[in-house]
Short mmCIF file of C-alpha atoms and ligand atoms in Angstrom, two decimals:
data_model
loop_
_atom_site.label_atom_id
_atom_site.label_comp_id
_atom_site.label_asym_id
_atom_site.label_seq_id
_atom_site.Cartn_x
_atom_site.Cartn_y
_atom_site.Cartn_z
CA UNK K 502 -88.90 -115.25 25.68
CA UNK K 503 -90.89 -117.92 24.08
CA UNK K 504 -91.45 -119.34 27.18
CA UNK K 505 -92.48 -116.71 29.17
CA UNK K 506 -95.96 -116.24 29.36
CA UNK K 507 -97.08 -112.84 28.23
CA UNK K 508 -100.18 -111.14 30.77
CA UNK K 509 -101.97 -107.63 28.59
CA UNK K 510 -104.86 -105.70 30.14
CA UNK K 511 -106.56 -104.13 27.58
CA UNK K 512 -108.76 -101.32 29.37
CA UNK K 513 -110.29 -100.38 26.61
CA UNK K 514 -112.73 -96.89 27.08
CA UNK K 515 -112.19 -97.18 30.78
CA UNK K 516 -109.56 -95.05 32.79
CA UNK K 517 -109.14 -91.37 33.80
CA UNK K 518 -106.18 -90.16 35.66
CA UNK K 519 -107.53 -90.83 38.83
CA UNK K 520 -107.49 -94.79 37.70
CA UNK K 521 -103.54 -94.23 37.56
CA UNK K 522 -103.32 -95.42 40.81
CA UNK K 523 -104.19 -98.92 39.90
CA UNK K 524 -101.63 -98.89 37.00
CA UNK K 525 -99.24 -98.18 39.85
CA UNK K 526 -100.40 -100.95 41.76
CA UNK K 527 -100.41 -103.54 38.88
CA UNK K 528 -96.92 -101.99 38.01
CA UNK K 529 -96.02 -102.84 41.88
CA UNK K 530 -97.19 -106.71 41.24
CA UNK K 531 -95.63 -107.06 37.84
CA UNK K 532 -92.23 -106.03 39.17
CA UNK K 533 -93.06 -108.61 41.98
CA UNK K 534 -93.18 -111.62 39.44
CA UNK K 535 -90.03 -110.96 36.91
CA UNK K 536 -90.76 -114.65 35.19
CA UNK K 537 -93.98 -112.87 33.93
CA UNK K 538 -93.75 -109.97 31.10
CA UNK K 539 -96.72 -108.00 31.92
CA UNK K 540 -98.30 -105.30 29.83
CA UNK K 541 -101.63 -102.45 30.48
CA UNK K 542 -103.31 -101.14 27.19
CA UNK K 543 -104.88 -97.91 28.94
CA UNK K 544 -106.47 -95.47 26.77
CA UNK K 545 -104.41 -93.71 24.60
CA UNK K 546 -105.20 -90.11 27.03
CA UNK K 547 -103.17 -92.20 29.81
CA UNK K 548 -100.32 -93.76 27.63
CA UNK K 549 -98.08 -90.66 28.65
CA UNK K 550 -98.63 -90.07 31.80
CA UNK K 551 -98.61 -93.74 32.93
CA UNK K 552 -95.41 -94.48 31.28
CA UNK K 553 -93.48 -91.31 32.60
CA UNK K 554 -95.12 -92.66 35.81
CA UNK K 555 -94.10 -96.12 35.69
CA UNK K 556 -90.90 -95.99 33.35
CA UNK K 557 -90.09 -99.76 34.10
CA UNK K 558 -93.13 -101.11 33.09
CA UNK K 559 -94.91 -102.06 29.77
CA UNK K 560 -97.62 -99.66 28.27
CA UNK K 561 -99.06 -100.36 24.92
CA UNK K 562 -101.98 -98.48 22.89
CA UNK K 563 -104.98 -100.34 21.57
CA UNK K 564 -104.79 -98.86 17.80
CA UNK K 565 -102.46 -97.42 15.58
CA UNK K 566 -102.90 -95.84 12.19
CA UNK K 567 -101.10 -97.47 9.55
CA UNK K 568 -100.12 -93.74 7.72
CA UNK K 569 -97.17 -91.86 9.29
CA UNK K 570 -98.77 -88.51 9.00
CA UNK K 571 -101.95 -87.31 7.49
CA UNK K 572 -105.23 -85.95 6.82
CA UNK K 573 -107.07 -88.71 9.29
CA UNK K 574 -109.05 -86.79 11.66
CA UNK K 575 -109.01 -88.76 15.44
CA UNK K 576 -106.04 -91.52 14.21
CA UNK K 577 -102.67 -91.87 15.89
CA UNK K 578 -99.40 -92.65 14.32
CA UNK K 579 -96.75 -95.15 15.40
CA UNK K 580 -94.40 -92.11 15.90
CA UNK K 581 -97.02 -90.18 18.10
CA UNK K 582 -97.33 -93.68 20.20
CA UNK K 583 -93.88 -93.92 20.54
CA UNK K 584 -93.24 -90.48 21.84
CA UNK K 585 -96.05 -91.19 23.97
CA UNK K 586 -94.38 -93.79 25.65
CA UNK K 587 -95.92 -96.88 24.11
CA UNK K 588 -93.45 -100.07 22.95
CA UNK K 589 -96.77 -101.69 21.62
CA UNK K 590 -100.49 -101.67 20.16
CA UNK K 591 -102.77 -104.03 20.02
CA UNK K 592 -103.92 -104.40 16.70
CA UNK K 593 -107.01 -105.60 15.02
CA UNK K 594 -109.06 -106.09 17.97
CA UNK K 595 -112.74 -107.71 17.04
CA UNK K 596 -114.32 -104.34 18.82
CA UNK K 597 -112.31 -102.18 16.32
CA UNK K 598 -113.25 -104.86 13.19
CA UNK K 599 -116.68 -104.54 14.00
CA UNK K 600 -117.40 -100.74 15.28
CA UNK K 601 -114.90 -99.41 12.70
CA UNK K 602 -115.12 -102.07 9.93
CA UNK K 603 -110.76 -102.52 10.49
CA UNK K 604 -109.93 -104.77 7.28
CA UNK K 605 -107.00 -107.82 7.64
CA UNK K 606 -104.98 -105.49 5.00
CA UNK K 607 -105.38 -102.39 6.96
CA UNK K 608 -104.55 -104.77 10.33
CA UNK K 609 -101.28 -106.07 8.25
CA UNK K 610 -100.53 -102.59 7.32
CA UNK K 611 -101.17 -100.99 11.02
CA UNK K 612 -98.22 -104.26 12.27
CA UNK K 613 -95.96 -103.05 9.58
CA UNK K 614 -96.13 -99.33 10.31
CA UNK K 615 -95.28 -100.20 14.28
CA UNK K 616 -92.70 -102.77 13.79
CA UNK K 617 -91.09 -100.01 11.30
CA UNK K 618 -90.42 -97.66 14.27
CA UNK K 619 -88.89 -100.82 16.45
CA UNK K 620 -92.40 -100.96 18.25
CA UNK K 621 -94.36 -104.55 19.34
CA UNK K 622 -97.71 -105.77 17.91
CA UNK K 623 -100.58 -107.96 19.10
CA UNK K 624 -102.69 -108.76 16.12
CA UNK K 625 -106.08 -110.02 17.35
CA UNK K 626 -108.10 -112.88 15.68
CA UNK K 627 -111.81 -114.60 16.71
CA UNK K 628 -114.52 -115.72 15.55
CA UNK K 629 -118.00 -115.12 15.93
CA UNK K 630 -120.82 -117.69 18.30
CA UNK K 631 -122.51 -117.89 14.27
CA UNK K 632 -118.91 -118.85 12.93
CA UNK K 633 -118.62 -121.45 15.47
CA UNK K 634 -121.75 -122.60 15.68
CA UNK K 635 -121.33 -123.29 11.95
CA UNK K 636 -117.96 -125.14 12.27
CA UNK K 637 -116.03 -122.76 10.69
CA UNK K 638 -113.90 -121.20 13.51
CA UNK K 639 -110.85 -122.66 12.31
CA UNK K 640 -111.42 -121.62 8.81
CA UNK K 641 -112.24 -117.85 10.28
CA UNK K 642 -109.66 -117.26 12.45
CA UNK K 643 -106.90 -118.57 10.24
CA UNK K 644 -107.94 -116.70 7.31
CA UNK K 645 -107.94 -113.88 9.25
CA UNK K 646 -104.39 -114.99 10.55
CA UNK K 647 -102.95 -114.89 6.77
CA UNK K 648 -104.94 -111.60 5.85
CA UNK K 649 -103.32 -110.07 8.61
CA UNK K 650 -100.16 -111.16 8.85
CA UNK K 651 -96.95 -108.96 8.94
CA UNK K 652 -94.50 -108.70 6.42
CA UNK K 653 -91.04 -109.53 8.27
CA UNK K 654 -92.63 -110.71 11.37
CA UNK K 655 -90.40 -112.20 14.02
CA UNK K 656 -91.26 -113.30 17.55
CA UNK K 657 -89.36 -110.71 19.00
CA UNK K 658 -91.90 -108.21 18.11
CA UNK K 659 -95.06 -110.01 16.78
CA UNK K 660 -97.85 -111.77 19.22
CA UNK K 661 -101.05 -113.07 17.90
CA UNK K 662 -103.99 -113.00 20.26
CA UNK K 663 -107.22 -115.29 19.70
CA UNK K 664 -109.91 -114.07 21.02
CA UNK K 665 -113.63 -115.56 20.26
CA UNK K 666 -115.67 -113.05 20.03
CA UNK K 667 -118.55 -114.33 21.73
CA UNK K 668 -116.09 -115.17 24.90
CA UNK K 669 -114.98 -110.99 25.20
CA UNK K 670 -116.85 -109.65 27.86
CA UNK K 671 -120.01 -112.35 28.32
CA UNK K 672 -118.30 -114.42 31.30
CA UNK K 673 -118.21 -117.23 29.07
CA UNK K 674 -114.74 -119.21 28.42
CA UNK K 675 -114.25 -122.33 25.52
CA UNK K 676 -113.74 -125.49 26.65
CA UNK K 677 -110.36 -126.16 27.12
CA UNK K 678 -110.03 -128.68 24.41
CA UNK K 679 -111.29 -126.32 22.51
CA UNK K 680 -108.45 -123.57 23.08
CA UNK K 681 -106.29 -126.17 22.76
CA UNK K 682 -107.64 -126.85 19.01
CA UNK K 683 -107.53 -123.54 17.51
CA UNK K 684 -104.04 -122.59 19.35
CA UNK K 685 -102.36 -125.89 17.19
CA UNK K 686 -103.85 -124.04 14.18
CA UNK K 687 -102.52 -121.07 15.01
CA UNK K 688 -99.18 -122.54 15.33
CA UNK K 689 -99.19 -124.39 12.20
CA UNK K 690 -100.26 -122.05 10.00
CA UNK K 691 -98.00 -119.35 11.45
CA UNK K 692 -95.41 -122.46 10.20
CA UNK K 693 -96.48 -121.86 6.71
CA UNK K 694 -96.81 -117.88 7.19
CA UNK K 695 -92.68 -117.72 8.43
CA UNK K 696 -89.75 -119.04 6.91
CA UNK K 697 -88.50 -119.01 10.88
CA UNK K 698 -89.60 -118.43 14.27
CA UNK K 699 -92.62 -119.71 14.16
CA UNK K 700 -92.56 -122.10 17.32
CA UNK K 701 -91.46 -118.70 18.89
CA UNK K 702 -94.37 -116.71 18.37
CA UNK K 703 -96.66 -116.38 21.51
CA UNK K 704 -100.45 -116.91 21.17
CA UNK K 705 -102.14 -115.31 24.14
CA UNK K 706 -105.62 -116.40 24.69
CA UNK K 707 -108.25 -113.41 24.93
CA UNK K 708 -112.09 -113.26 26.48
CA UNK K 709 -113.50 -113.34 29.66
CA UNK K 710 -110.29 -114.32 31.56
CA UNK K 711 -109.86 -113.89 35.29
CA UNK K 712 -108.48 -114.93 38.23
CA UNK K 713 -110.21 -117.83 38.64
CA UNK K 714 -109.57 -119.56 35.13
CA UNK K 715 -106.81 -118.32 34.32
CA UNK K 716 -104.62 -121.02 35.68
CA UNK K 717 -106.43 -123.66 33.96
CA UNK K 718 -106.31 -121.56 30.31
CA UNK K 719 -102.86 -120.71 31.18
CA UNK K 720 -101.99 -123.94 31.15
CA UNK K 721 -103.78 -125.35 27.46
CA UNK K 722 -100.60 -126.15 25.07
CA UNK K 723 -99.22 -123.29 23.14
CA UNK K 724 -101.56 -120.77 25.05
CA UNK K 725 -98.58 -118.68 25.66
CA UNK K 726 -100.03 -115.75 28.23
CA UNK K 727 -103.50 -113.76 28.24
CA UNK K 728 -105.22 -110.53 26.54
CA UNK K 729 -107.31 -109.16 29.23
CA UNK K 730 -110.00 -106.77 29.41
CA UNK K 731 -112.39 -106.58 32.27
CA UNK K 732 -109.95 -108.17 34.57
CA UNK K 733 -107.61 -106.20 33.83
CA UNK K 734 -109.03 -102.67 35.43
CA UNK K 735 -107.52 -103.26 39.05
CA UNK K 736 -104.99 -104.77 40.65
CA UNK K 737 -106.88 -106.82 42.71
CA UNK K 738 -108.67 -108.28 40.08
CA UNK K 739 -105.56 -108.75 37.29
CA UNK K 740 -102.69 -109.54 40.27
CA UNK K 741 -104.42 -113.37 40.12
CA UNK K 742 -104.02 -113.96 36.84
CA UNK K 743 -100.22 -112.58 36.79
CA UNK K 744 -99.72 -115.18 39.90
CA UNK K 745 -101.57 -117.77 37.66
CA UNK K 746 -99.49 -117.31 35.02
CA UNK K 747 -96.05 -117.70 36.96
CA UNK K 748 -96.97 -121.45 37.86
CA UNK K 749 -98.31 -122.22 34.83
C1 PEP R 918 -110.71 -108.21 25.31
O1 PEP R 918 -111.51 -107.38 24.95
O2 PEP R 918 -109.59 -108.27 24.76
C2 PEP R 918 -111.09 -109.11 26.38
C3 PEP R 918 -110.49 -110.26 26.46
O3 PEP R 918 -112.09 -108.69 27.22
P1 PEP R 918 -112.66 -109.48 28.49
O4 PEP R 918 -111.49 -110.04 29.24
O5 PEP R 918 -113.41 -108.45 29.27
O6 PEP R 918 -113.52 -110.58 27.96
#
């Protein structure tokens, strides 16, 4: 598994059920390219539908609350994703830490909740341009690593996902070297975060990624797959970046 690189369209607030048709199609191109796991986030109105749809292919949710039941008006449970049809949520993306203030312990709590109903997790980390700009991605994004971080995580369900925030949705991508940079840190401190498994873990790289860099990201050492948004919508534009990642 650790080898396989690991493709996830996040579609955030975008889909109604007439957009099912290009979840077919991506569906269609996933099953095409077996050496690829390949996964759509749609919103979580689709998540049922889509998965009775497509029953072979991976659907995930892009939040989960961290309570199993509850007075939490608008919040979704890991059981209520997983009877939707989900095998996976996204967690902790830096759109939910800013617009709803998401905290590293409620992020940790939210991976702990899934993983205790057999589901997946991608736990998002990134810093801000300001962060960078002030040379303290590394710091950022690992401390925000360790806040996060699982009790009992294993590779088998557990992917981290760094994502700079000022690279999600502004067409601009990080130098390669610097991908490069903060995936090693990644890796190492996941090293002091697990007693095991830690080489195992895949680290997807997340903002701005499309068809036309995703070979060359794809590619950066222990970048181990891609979280997609905008590219992720249609087939036409995410079927690219699955084909990148098979020959990476
Ligand atoms: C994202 O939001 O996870 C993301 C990577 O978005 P985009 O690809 O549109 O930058």
């Amino acid at each position: 598994m650790a080898n396989r690189k690991y493709i996830v369209g996040n579609w955030k607030m975008n889909g109604l059920q007439s957009e099912l048709s290009d979840m077919a199609a991506i569906a269609q191109i996933a099953a095409a390219h077996s050496s690829v796991d390949v996964a759509i986030c749609p919103p979580l109105t689709l998540v049922a539908t889509a998965s009775a749809q497509n029953p072979d292919f991976s659907i995930g949710t892009q939040d989960c609350h961290f309570n199993e039941k509850g007075a939490h008006t608008g919040c979704i449970s890991a059981a209520m994703i997983q009877q939707a049809g989900a095998s996976f949520s996204i967690l902790g993306h830096s759109e939910r830490r800013a617009d709803q203030h998401e905290t590293d312990a409620e992020i940790k709590a939210k991976a702990e909740a899934v993983h205790a109903l057999g589901l997946g997790a991608i736990i998002c980390v990134g810093e801000t341009e300001a962060e960078r700009d002030a040379g303290k991605a590394v710091e950022v994004v690992c401390g925000q690593l360790a806040g996060s971080f699982p009790d009992h995580a294993d590779p088998s369900w557990l992917t981290i996902a760094y994502e700079p925030v000022w690279a999600i949705g502004t067409g601009r991508v990080p130098q390669a070297r610097d991908v490069e940079e903060m995936h090693a840190a990644i890796r190492e401190k996941l090293k002091t975060l697990m007693n095991s498994g830690a080489d195992a873990v895949r680290i997807l790289y997340g903002g701005s990624m499309n068809g036309a860099n995703a070979a060359e990201l794809l590619a950066v050492a222990n970048v181990g797959g891609g979280l997609v948004g905008g590219a992720s919508l249609t087939a036409e534009k995410f079927g690219p970046i699955i084909e990148a990642a098979v020959t990476s």
